[in-house]
Short mmCIF file of C-alpha atoms in Angstrom, two decimals:
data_model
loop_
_atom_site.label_atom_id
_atom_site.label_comp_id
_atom_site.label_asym_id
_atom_site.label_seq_id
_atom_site.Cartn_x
_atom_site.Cartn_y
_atom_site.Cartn_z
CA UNK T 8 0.00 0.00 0.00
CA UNK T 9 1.31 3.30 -0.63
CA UNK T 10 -0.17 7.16 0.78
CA UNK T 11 0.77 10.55 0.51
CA UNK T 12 1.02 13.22 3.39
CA UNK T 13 0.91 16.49 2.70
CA UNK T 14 1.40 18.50 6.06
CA UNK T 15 0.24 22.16 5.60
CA UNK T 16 -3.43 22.53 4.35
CA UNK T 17 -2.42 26.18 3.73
CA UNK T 18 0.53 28.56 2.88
CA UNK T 19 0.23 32.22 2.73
CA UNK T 20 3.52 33.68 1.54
CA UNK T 21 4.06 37.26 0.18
CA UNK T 22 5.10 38.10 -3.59
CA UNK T 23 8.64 37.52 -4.67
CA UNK T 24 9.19 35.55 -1.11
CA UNK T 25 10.29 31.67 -1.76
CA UNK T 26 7.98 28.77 -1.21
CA UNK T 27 8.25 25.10 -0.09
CA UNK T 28 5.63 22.89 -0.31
CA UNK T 29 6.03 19.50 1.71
CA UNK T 30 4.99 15.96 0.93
CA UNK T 31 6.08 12.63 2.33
CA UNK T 32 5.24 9.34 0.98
CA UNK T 33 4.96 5.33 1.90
CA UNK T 34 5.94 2.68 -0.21
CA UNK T 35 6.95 -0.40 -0.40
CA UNK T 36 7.92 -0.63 -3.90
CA UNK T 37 9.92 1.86 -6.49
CA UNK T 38 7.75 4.53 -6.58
CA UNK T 39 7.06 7.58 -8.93
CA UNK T 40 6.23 11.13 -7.76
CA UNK T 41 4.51 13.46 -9.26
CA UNK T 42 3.11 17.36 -8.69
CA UNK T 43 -0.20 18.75 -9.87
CA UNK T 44 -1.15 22.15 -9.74
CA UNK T 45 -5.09 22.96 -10.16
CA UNK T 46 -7.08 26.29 -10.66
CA UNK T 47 -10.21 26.71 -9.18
CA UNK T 48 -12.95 25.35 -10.47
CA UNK T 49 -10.89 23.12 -13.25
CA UNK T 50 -8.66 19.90 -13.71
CA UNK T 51 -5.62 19.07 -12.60
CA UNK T 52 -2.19 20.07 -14.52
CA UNK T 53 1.34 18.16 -14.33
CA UNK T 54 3.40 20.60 -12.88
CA UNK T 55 6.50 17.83 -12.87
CA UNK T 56 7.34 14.15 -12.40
CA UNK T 57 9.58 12.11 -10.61
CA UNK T 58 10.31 8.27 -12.37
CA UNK T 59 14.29 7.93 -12.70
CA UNK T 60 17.69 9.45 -12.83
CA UNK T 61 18.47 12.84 -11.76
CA UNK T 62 16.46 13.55 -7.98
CA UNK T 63 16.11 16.79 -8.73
CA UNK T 64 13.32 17.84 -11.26
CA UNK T 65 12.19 20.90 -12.49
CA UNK T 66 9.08 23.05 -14.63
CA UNK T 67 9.05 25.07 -16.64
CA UNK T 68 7.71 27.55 -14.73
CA UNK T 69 10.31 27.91 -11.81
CA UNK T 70 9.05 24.93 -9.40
CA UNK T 71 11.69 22.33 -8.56
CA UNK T 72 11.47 19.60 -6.24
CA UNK T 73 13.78 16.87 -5.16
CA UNK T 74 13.31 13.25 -4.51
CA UNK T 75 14.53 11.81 -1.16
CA UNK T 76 15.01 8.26 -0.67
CA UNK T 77 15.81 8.48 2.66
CA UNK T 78 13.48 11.02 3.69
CA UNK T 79 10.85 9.43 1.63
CA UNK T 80 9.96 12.83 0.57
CA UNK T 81 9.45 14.93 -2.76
CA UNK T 82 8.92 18.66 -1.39
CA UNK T 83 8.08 21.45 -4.25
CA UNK T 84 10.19 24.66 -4.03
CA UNK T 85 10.16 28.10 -6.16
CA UNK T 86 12.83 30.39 -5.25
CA UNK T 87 10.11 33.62 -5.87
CA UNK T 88 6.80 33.03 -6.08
CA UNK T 89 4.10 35.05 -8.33
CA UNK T 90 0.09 36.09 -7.61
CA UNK T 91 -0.50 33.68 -10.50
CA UNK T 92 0.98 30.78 -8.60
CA UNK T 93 -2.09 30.81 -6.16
CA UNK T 94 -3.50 27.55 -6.40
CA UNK T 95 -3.61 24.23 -4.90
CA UNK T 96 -1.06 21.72 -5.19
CA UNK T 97 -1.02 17.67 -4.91
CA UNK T 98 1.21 15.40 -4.08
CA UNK T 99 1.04 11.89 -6.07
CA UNK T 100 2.72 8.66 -5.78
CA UNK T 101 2.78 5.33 -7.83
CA UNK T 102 4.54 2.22 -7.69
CA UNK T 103 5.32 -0.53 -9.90
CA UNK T 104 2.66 -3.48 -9.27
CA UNK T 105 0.19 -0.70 -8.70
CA UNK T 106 -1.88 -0.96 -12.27
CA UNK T 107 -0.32 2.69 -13.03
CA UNK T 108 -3.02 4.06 -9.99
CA UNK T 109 -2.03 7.10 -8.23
CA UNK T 110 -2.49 8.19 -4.60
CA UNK T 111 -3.05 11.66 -3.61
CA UNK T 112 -2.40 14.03 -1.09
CA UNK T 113 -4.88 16.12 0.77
CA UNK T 114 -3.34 19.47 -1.21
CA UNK T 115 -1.88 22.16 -0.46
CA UNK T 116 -3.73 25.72 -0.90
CA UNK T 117 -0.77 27.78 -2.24
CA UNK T 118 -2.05 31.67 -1.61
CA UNK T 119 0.04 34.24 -2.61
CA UNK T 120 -0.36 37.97 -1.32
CA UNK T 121 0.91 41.64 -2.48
CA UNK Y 4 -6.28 19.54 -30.05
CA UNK Y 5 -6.03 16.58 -27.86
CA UNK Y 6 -7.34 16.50 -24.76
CA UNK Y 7 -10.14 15.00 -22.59
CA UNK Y 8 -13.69 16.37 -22.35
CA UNK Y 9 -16.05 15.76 -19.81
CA UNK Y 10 -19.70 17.46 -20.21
CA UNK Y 11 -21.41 19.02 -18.41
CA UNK Y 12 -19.08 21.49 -16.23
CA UNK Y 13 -22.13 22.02 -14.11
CA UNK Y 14 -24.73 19.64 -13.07
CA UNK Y 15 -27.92 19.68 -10.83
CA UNK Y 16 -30.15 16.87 -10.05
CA UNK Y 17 -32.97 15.87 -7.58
CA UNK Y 18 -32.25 13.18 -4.53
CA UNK Y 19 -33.17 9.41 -5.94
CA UNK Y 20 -32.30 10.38 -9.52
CA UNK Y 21 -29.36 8.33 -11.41
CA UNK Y 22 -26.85 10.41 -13.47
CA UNK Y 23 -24.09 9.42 -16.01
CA UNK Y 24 -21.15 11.96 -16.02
CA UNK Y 25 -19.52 12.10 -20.05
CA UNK Y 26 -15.74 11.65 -20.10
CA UNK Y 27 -14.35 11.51 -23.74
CA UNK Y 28 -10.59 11.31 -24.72
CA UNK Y 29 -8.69 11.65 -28.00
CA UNK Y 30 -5.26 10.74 -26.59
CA UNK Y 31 -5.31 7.17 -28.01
CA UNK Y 32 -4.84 6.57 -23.75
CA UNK Y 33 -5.29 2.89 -22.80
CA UNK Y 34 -6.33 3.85 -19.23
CA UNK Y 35 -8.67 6.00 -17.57
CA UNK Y 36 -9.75 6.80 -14.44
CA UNK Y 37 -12.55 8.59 -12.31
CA UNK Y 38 -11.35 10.80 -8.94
CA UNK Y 39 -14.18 12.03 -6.40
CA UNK Y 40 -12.80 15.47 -4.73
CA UNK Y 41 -14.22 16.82 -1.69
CA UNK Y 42 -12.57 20.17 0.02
CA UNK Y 43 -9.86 19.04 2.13
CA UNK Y 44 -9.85 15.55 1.15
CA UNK Y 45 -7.42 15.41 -2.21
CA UNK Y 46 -9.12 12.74 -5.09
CA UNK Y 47 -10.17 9.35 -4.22
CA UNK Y 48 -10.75 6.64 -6.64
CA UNK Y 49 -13.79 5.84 -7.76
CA UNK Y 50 -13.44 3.31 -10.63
CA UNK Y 51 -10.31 2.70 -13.39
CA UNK Y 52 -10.00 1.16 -16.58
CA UNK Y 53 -6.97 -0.02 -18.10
CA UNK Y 54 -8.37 -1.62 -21.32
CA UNK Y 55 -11.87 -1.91 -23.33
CA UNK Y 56 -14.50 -3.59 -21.60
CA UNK Y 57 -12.43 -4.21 -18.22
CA UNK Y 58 -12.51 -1.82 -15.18
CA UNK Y 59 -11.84 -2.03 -11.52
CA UNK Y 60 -13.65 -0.75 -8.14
CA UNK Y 61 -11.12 2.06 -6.76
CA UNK Y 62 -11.45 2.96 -3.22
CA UNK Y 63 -15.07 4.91 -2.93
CA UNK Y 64 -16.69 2.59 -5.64
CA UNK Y 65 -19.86 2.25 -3.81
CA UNK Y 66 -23.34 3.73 -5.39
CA UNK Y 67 -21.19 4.39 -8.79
CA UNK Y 68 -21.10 1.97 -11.64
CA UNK Y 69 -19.04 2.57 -15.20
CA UNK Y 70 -18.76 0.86 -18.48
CA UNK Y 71 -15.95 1.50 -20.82
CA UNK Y 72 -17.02 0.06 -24.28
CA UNK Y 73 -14.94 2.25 -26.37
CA UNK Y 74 -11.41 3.06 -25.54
CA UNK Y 75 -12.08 6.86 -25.98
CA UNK Y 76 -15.04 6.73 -24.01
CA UNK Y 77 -15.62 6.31 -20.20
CA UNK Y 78 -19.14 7.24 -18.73
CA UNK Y 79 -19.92 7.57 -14.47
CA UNK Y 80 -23.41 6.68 -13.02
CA UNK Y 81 -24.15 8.28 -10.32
CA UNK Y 82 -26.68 5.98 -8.18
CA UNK Y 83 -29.46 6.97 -6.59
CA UNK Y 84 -27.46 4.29 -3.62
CA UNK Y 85 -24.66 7.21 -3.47
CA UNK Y 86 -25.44 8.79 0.12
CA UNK Y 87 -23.73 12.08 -0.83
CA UNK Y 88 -23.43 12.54 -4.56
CA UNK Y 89 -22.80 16.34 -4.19
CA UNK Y 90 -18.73 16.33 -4.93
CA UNK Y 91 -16.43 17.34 -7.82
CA UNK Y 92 -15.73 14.66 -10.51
CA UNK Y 93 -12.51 14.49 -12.36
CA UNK Y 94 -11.79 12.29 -14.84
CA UNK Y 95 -8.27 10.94 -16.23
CA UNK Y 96 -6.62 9.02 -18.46
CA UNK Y 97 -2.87 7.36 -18.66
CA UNK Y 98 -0.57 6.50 -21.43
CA UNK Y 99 0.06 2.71 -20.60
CA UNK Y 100 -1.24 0.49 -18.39
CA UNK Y 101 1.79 -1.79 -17.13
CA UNK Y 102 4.27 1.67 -16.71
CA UNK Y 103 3.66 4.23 -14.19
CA UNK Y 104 2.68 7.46 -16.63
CA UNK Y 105 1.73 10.26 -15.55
CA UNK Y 106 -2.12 11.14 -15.79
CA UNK Y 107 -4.10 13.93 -17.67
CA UNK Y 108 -7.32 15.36 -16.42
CA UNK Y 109 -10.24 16.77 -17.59
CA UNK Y 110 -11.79 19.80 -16.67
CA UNK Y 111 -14.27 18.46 -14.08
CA UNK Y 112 -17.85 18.07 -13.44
CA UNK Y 113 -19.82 19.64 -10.49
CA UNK Y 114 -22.61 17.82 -9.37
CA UNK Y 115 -25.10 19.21 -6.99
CA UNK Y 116 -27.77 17.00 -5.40
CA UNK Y 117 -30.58 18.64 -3.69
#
């Protein structure tokens, strides 16, 4: 079985300050990580993805986040955050013998302020 | 442009009544899936499919049913045995079903059940 905590319901942070988002997962298998961002009132959108190789991912819109094994734990960082980065982010982990299902976080309601 | 579609974005019904939520992709996907979202709880699984005519129960299936008998296609019922209907839909689909890939969403369908 594998889950996905995401720790902080909320984070205000102020224009041009940095951000991290936090999620920790369980597995018992390999597992693949991924971030979502969604707007209100529509679908999700893959902000990045986790599977192999380099720990350290990146969007194209400034987010990074880094995978770590021993930490179990794929946080989401922007060095200076935007007003149009308000929005709520998820957490998502799958594993190999999973049938390519994902589990989710709770979100995180990213809310960025002048 | 490809993409998935699921109709209507808004969607009102009376207690006792069934309804079938659309979900249409042209991504040549092999999987697709169908998340429940509730504020504060992330997306639960309701139902997945990974081929034609084969799905699976995900972890809320109860009062829900689905039939996928195209591969582009994926229709939710929404039982009148659903104790609270009133929720968010989203609906997904995957790449391959024996890889972890990452999934794309649609835009969503809000139900309200009065």
């Amino acid at each position: 079985a594998q889950s996905v905590t995401q720790l902080d319901s909320q984070v205000p942070v102020f224009e041009e300050a940095p951000v991290e988002l936090r999620c920790n997962y369980s597995s018992s298998v390999s597992v693949y990580l991924f971030w979502y961002v969604q707007y209100p009132n529509q679908g999700l959108q893959l902000l990045l993805k986790y599977l192999s190789g380099s720990t350290l991912v990146e969007s194209i819109n400034g987010f990074e986040a880094e995978f770590n094994k021993s930490q179990t734990s794929f946080h989401l960082r922007k060095p200076s955050v935007h007003i149009s980065d308000t929005a709520e982010y998820f957490c998502a982990v799958g594993g190999t013998g999973g049938g390519n299902k994902l589990t989710f976080g709770t979100g995180t309601q990213l809310k960025v302020e002048l | 442009d490809g993409g998935i579609t699921q109709s209507p974005k808004y969607l009102f019904r009376k207690e006792g009544q069934n309804v079938t939520l659309s979900c249409e992709q042209n991504l040549n996907h092999d999987a697709m899936y169908w998340y429940r979202q509730d504020p504060g709880q992330g997306l639960r699984l309701i139902y997945y499919s990974q081929i034609v005519n084969d799905f699976q129960k995900g972890d809320i299936a109860e009062g829900y049913s689905v039939s996928r008998e195209k591969k582009e296609s994926f229709p939710l019922t929404v039982t009148s045995a659903q104790k609270n209907p009133t929720a968010f839909y989203l609906c997904a689909s995957s790449l391959r079903r024996s890889t972890i890939y990452e999934q794309y969403f649609g835009p969503g369908t809000r139900l309200t059940v009065t």
